[in-house]
CSV table of C-alpha atoms in Angstrom, one decimal:
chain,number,residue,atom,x,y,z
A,259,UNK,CA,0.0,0.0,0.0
A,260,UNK,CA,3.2,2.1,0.7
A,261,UNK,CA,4.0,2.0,-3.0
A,262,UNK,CA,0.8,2.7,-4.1
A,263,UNK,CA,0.7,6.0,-2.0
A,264,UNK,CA,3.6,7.3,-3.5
A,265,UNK,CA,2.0,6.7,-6.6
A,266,UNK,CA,-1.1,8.9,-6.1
A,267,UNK,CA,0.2,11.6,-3.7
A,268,UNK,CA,1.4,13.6,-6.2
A,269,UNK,CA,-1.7,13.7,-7.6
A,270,UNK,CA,-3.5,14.8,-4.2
A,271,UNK,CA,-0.1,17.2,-4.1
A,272,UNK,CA,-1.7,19.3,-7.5
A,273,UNK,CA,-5.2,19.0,-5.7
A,274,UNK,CA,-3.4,20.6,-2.4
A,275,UNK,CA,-1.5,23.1,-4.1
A,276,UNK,CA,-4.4,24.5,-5.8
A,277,UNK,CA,-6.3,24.7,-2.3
A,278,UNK,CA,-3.1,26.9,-1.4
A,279,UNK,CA,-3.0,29.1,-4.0
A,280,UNK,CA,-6.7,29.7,-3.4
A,281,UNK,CA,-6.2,30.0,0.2
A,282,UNK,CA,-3.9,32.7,0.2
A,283,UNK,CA,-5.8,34.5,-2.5
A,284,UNK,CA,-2.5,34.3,-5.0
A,285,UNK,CA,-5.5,32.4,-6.9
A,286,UNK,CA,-8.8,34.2,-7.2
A,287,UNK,CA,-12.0,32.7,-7.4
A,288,UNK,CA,-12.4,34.1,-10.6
A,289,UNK,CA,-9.6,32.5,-11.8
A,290,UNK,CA,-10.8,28.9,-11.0
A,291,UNK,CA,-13.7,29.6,-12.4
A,292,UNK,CA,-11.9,30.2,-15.8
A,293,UNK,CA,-9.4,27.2,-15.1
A,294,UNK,CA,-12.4,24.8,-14.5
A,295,UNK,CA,-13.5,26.4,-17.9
A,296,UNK,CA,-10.6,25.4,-20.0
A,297,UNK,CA,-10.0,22.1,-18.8
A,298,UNK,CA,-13.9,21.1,-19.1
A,299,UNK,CA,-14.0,22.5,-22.9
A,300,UNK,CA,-11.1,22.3,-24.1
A,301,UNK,CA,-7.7,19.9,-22.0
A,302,UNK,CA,-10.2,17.1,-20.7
A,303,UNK,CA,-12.7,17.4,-23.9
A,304,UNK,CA,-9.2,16.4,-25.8
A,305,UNK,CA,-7.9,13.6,-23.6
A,306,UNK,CA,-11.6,11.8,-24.2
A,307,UNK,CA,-11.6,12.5,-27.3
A,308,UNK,CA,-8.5,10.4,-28.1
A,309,UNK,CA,-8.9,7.9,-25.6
A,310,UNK,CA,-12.1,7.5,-27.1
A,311,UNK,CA,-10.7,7.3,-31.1
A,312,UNK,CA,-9.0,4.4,-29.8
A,313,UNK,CA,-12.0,2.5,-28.6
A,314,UNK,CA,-14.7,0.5,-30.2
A,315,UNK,CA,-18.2,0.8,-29.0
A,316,UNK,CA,-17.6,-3.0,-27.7
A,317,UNK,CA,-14.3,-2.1,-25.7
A,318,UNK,CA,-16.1,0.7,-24.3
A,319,UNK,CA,-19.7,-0.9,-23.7
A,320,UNK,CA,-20.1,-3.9,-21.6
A,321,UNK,CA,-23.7,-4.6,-20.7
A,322,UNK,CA,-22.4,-6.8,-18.0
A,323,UNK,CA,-20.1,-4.1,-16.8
A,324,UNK,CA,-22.6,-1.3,-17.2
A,325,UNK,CA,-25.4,-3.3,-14.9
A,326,UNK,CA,-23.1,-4.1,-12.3
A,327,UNK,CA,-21.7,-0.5,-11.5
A,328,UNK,CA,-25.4,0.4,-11.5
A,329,UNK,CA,-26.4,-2.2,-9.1
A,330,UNK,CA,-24.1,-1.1,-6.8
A,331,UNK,CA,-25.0,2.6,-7.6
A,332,UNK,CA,-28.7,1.5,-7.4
A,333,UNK,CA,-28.2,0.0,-3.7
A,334,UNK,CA,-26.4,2.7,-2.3
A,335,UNK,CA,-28.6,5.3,-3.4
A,336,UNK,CA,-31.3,3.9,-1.9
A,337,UNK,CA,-29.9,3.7,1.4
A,338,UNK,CA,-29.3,7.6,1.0
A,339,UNK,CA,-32.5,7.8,0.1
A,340,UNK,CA,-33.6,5.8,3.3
A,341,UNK,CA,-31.5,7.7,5.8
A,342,UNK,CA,-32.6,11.3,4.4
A,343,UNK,CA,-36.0,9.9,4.8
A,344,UNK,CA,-35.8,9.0,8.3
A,345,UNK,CA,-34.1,12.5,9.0
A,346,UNK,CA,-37.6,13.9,7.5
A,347,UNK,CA,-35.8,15.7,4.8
A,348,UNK,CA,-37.4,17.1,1.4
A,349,UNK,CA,-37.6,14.4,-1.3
A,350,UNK,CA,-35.1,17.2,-2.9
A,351,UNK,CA,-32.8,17.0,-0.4
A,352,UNK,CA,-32.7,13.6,-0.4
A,353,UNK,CA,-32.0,13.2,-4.1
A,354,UNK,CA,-29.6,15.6,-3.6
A,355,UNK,CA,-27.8,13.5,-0.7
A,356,UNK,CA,-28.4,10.8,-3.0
A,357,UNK,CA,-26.3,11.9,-5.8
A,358,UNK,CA,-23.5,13.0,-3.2
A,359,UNK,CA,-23.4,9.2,-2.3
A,360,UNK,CA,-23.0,7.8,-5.9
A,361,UNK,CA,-21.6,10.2,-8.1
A,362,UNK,CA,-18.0,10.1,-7.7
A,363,UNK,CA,-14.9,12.7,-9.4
A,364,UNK,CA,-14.7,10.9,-12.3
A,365,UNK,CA,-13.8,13.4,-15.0
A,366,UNK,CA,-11.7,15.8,-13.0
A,367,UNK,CA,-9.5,13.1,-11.1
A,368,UNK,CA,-10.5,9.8,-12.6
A,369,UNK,CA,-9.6,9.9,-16.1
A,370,UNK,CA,-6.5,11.7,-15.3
A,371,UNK,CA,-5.4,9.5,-12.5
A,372,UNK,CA,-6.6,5.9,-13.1
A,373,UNK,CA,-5.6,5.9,-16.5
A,374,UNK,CA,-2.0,6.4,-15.1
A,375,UNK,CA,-2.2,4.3,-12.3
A,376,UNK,CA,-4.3,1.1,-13.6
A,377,UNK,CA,-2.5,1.4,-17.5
A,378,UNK,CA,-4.5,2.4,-20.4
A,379,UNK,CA,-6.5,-0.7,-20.6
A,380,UNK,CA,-8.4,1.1,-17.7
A,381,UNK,CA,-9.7,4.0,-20.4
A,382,UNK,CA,-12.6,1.9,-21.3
A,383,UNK,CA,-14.1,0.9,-18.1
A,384,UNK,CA,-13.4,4.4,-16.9
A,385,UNK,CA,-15.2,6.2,-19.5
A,386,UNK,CA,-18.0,3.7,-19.9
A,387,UNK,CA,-18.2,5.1,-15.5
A,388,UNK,CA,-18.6,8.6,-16.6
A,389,UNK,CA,-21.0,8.2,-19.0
A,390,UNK,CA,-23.3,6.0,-17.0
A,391,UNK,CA,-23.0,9.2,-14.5
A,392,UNK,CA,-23.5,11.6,-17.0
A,393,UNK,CA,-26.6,9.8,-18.6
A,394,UNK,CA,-28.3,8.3,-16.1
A,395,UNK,CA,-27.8,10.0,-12.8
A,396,UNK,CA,-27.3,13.7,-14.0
A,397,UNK,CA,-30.7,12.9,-15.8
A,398,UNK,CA,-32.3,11.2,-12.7
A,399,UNK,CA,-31.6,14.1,-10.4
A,400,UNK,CA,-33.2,16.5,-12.5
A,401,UNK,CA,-36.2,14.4,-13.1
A,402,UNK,CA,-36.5,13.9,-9.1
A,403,UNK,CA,-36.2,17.8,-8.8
A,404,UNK,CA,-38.3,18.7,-11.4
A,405,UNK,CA,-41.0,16.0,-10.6
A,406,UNK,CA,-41.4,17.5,-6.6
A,407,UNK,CA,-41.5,20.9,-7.6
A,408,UNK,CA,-43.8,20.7,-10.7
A,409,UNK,CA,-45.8,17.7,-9.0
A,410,UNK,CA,-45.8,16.1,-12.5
A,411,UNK,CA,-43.3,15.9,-15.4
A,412,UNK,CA,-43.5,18.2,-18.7
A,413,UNK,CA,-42.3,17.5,-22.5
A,414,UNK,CA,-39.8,20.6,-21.8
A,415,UNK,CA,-38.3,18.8,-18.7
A,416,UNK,CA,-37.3,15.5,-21.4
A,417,UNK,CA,-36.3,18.6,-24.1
A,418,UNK,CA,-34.0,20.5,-21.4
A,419,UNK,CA,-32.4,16.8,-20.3
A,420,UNK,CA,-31.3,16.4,-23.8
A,421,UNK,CA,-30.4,18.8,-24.7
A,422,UNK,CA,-28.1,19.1,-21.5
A,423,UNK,CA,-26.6,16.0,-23.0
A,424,UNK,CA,-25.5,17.4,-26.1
A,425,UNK,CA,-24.1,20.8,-24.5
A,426,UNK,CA,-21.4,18.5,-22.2
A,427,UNK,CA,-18.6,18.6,-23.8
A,428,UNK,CA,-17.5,15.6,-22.4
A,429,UNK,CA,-20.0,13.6,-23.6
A,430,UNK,CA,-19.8,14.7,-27.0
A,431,UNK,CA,-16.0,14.2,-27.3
A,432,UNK,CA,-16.3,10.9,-25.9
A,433,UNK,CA,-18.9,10.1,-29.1
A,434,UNK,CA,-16.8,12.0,-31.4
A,435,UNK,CA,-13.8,9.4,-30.8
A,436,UNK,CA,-15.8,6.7,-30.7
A,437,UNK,CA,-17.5,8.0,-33.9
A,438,UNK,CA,-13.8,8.5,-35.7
A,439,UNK,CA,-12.7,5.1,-34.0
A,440,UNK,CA,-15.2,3.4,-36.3
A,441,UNK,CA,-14.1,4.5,-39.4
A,442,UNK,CA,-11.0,2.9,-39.0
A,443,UNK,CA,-9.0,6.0,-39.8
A,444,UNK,CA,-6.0,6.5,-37.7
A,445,UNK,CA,-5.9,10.4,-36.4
A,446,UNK,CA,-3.6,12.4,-38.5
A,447,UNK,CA,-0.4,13.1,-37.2
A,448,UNK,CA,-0.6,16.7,-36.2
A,449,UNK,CA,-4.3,16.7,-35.0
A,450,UNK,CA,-2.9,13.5,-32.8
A,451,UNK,CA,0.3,15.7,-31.9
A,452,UNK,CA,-2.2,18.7,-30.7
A,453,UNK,CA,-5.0,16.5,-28.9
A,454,UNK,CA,-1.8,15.0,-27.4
A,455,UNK,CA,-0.5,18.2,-26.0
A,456,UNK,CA,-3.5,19.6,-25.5
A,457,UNK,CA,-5.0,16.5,-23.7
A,458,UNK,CA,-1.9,16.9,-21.0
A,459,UNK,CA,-2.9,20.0,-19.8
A,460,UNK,CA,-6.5,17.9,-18.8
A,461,UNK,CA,-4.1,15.9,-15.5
A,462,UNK,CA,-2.7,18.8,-13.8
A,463,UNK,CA,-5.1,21.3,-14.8
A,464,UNK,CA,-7.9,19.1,-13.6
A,465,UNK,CA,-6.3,19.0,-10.3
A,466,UNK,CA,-4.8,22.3,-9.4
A,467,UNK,CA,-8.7,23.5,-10.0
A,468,UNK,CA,-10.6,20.7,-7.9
A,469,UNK,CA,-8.0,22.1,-4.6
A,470,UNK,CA,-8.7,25.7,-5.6
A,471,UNK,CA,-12.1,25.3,-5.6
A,472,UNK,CA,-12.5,23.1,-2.5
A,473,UNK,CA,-10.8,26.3,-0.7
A,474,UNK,CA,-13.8,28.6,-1.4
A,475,UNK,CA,-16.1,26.4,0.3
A,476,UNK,CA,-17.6,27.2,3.3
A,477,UNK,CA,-19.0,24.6,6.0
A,478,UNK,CA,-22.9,23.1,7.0
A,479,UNK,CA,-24.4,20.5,8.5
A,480,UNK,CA,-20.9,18.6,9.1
A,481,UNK,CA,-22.8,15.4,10.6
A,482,UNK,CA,-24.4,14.7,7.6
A,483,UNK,CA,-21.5,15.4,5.3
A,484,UNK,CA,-19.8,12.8,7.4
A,485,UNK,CA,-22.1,10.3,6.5
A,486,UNK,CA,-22.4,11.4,2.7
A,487,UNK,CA,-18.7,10.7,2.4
A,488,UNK,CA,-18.6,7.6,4.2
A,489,UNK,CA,-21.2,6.2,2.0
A,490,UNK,CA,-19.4,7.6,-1.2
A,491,UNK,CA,-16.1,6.5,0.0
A,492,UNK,CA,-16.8,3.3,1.6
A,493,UNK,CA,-20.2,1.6,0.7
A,494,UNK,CA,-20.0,2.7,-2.7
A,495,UNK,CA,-17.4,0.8,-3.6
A,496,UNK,CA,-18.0,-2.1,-1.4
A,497,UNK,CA,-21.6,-2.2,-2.9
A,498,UNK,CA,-20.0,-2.0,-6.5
A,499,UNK,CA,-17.2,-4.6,-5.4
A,500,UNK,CA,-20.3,-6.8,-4.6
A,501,UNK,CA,-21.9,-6.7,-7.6
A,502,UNK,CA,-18.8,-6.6,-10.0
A,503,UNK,CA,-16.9,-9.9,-8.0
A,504,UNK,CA,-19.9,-11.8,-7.1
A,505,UNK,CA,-23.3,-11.4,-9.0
A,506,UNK,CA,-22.4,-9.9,-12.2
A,507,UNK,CA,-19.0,-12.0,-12.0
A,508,UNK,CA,-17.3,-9.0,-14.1
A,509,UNK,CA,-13.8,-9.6,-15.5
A,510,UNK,CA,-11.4,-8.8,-12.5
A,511,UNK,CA,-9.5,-6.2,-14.6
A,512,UNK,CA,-12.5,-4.2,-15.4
A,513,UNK,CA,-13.9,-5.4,-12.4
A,514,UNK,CA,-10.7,-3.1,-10.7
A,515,UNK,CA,-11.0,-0.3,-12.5
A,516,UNK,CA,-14.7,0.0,-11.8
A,517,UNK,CA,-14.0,0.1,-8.0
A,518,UNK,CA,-11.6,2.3,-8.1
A,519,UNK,CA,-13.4,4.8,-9.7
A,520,UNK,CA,-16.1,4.0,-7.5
A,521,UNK,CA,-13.9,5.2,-4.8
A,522,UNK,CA,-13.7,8.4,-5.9
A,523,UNK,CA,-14.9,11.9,-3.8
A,524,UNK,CA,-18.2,13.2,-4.2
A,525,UNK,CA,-18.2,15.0,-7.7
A,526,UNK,CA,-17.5,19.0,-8.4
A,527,UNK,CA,-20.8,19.0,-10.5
A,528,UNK,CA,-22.9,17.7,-7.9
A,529,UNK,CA,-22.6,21.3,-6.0
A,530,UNK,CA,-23.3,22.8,-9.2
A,531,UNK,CA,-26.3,21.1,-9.6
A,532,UNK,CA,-27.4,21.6,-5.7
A,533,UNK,CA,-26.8,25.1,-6.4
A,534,UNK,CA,-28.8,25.6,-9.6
A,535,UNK,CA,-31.8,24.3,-8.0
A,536,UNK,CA,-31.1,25.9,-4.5
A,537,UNK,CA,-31.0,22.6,-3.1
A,538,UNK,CA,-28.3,22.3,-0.2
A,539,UNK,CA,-25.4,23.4,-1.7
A,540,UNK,CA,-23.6,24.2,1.7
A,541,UNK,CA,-23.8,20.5,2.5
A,542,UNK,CA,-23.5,19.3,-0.7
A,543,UNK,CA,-19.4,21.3,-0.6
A,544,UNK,CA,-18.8,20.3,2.9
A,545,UNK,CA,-19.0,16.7,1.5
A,546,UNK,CA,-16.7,17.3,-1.4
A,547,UNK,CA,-14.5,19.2,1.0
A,548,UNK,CA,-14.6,15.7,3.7
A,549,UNK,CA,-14.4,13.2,0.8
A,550,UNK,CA,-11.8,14.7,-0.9
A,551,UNK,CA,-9.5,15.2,1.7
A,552,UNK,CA,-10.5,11.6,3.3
A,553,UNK,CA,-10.1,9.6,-0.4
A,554,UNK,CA,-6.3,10.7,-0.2
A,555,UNK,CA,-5.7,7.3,2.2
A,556,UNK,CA,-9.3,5.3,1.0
A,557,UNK,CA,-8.6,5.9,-2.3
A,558,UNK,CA,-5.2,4.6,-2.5
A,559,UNK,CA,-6.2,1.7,-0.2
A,560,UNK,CA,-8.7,0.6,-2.5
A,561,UNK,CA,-6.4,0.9,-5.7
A,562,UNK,CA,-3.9,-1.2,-3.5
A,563,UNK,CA,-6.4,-4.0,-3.0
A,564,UNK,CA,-7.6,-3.9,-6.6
A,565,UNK,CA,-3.9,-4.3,-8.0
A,566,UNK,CA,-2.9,-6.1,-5.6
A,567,UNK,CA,-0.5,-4.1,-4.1
């Protein structure tokens, strides 16, 4: 596990040096928000994009795959659901909760990090993660929302959802490879070159802006942030192990790599979302703020256990 850790610390070192850049205001708020901007558009768009041109849709789809990490999603979120109900929270906050449980960092620190730590066979399973986030969850959240507020649901609610899907960048790049992967055309050398460089900037970028970020947040309700980031730290993944190993019997590889990302803090976009809809946000970044700091040792525990190490 001591190997492993000196693996992954540097990249919790780019997340901490961002958080103390931010901290003694030599990194402005504004300027996060315009770092954030560039790798979400532009760095991370180009690292999907040519992970992505090197997939086929079968590397990158696994029904098997796909139903197990949303098993495990499936069970945990309910339990969120369970335990906001017994605090008498909204149906809101609960979803909201909810999402903090399941949704984990992936495009920020997961592609960057796993991909480098697990080898690029871990692209696929990664990827196939974050879109299952994107498309599923993302969607289900704003359904939930929508649904209590508006007491039923509304052809513009289904028309804003997609077209949400084809604004995010990420998800687009991702079918954009996997589009130009099945022609069969190799990506010309320069546009390779630039998606190449460009695509590094995505790792540290990624990272200096998650710490910078985390060190605008204030702190609420730290209790239930507690338990938000136990669940997303620790029954996630167990859940996820369970039904990867055991009843979806998922190749042990991708089986890994699943986990792992599984593992991951409570996502950056999940406090956008609780903001936009007014929704808890102050809980919602206290549990980013706990998780994050916190995956630093789970994290790396459970990428020990996965490879072994």
């Amino acid at each position: 596990m001591l190997e492993i850790l000196y693996k992954t610390l540097p990249f919790f070192a780019l997340v901490g040096l961002g958080y103390w850049a931010a901290w003694i205001r030599f990194f402005p708020a504004e300027a996060t928000a315009w770092l954030t901007k560039f790798v979400f558009y532009f760095a991370l768009s180009a690292m999907l994009f040519r992970f992505a041109a090197n997939l086929s849709v079968a590397e990158l789809f696994d029904a098997r795959f796909a139903a197990a990490y949303l098993w495990g999603c499936g069970v945990v979120y309910a339990v969120a659901l369970a335990v906001a109900f017994a605090r008498r929270v909204s149906l809101e906050e609960a979803a909201i909760e909810a999402q903090c449980a399941v949704i984990g960092n992936t495009g920020f620190l997961g592609v960057p990090m796993l991909v480098v730590l697990l080898g690029p066979q871990a692209a696929g399973p990664v990827l196939l993660v974050l879109g299952l986030d994107m498309i599923v969850f993302s969607s289900l959240i704003t359904l939930i929302i929508t649904g209590a507020r508006e007491g039923r649901m509304r052809l513009s609610t289904f028309r804003a959802l997609g077209l949400g899907l084809v604004k995010n960048p990420m998800l687009v790049s991702m079918v954009l490879g996997l589009c130009w992967g099945a022609t069969g055309w190799a990506v010309p050398g320069p546009v390779n070159d630039f998606l190449g460089i460009l695509g590094a900037a995505a790792t540290p970028g990624a990272l200096f802006a998650i710490g910078a970020s985390l060190a605008g947040r204030g702190a609420e309700r730290w209790q239930v942030a507690a338990w938000l980031s136990f669940a997303k730290l620790v029954l996630h993944p167990l859940a996820v192990a369970f039904s990867a190993l055991v009843l979806f019997k998922v190749d042990a590889q991708a089986a890994g790599v699943m986990i792992a990302a599984a593992a991951l803090p409570v996502a950056g976009n999940t406090y956008i979302l609780a903001a936009h809809y007014g929704v808890a946000p102050q809980r919602v970044s206290t549990s980013i703020l706990i998780s994050t700091a916190v995956s630093i040792v789970t994290v790396t525990a459970v990428i020990a256990w996965v490879t072994g190490g």
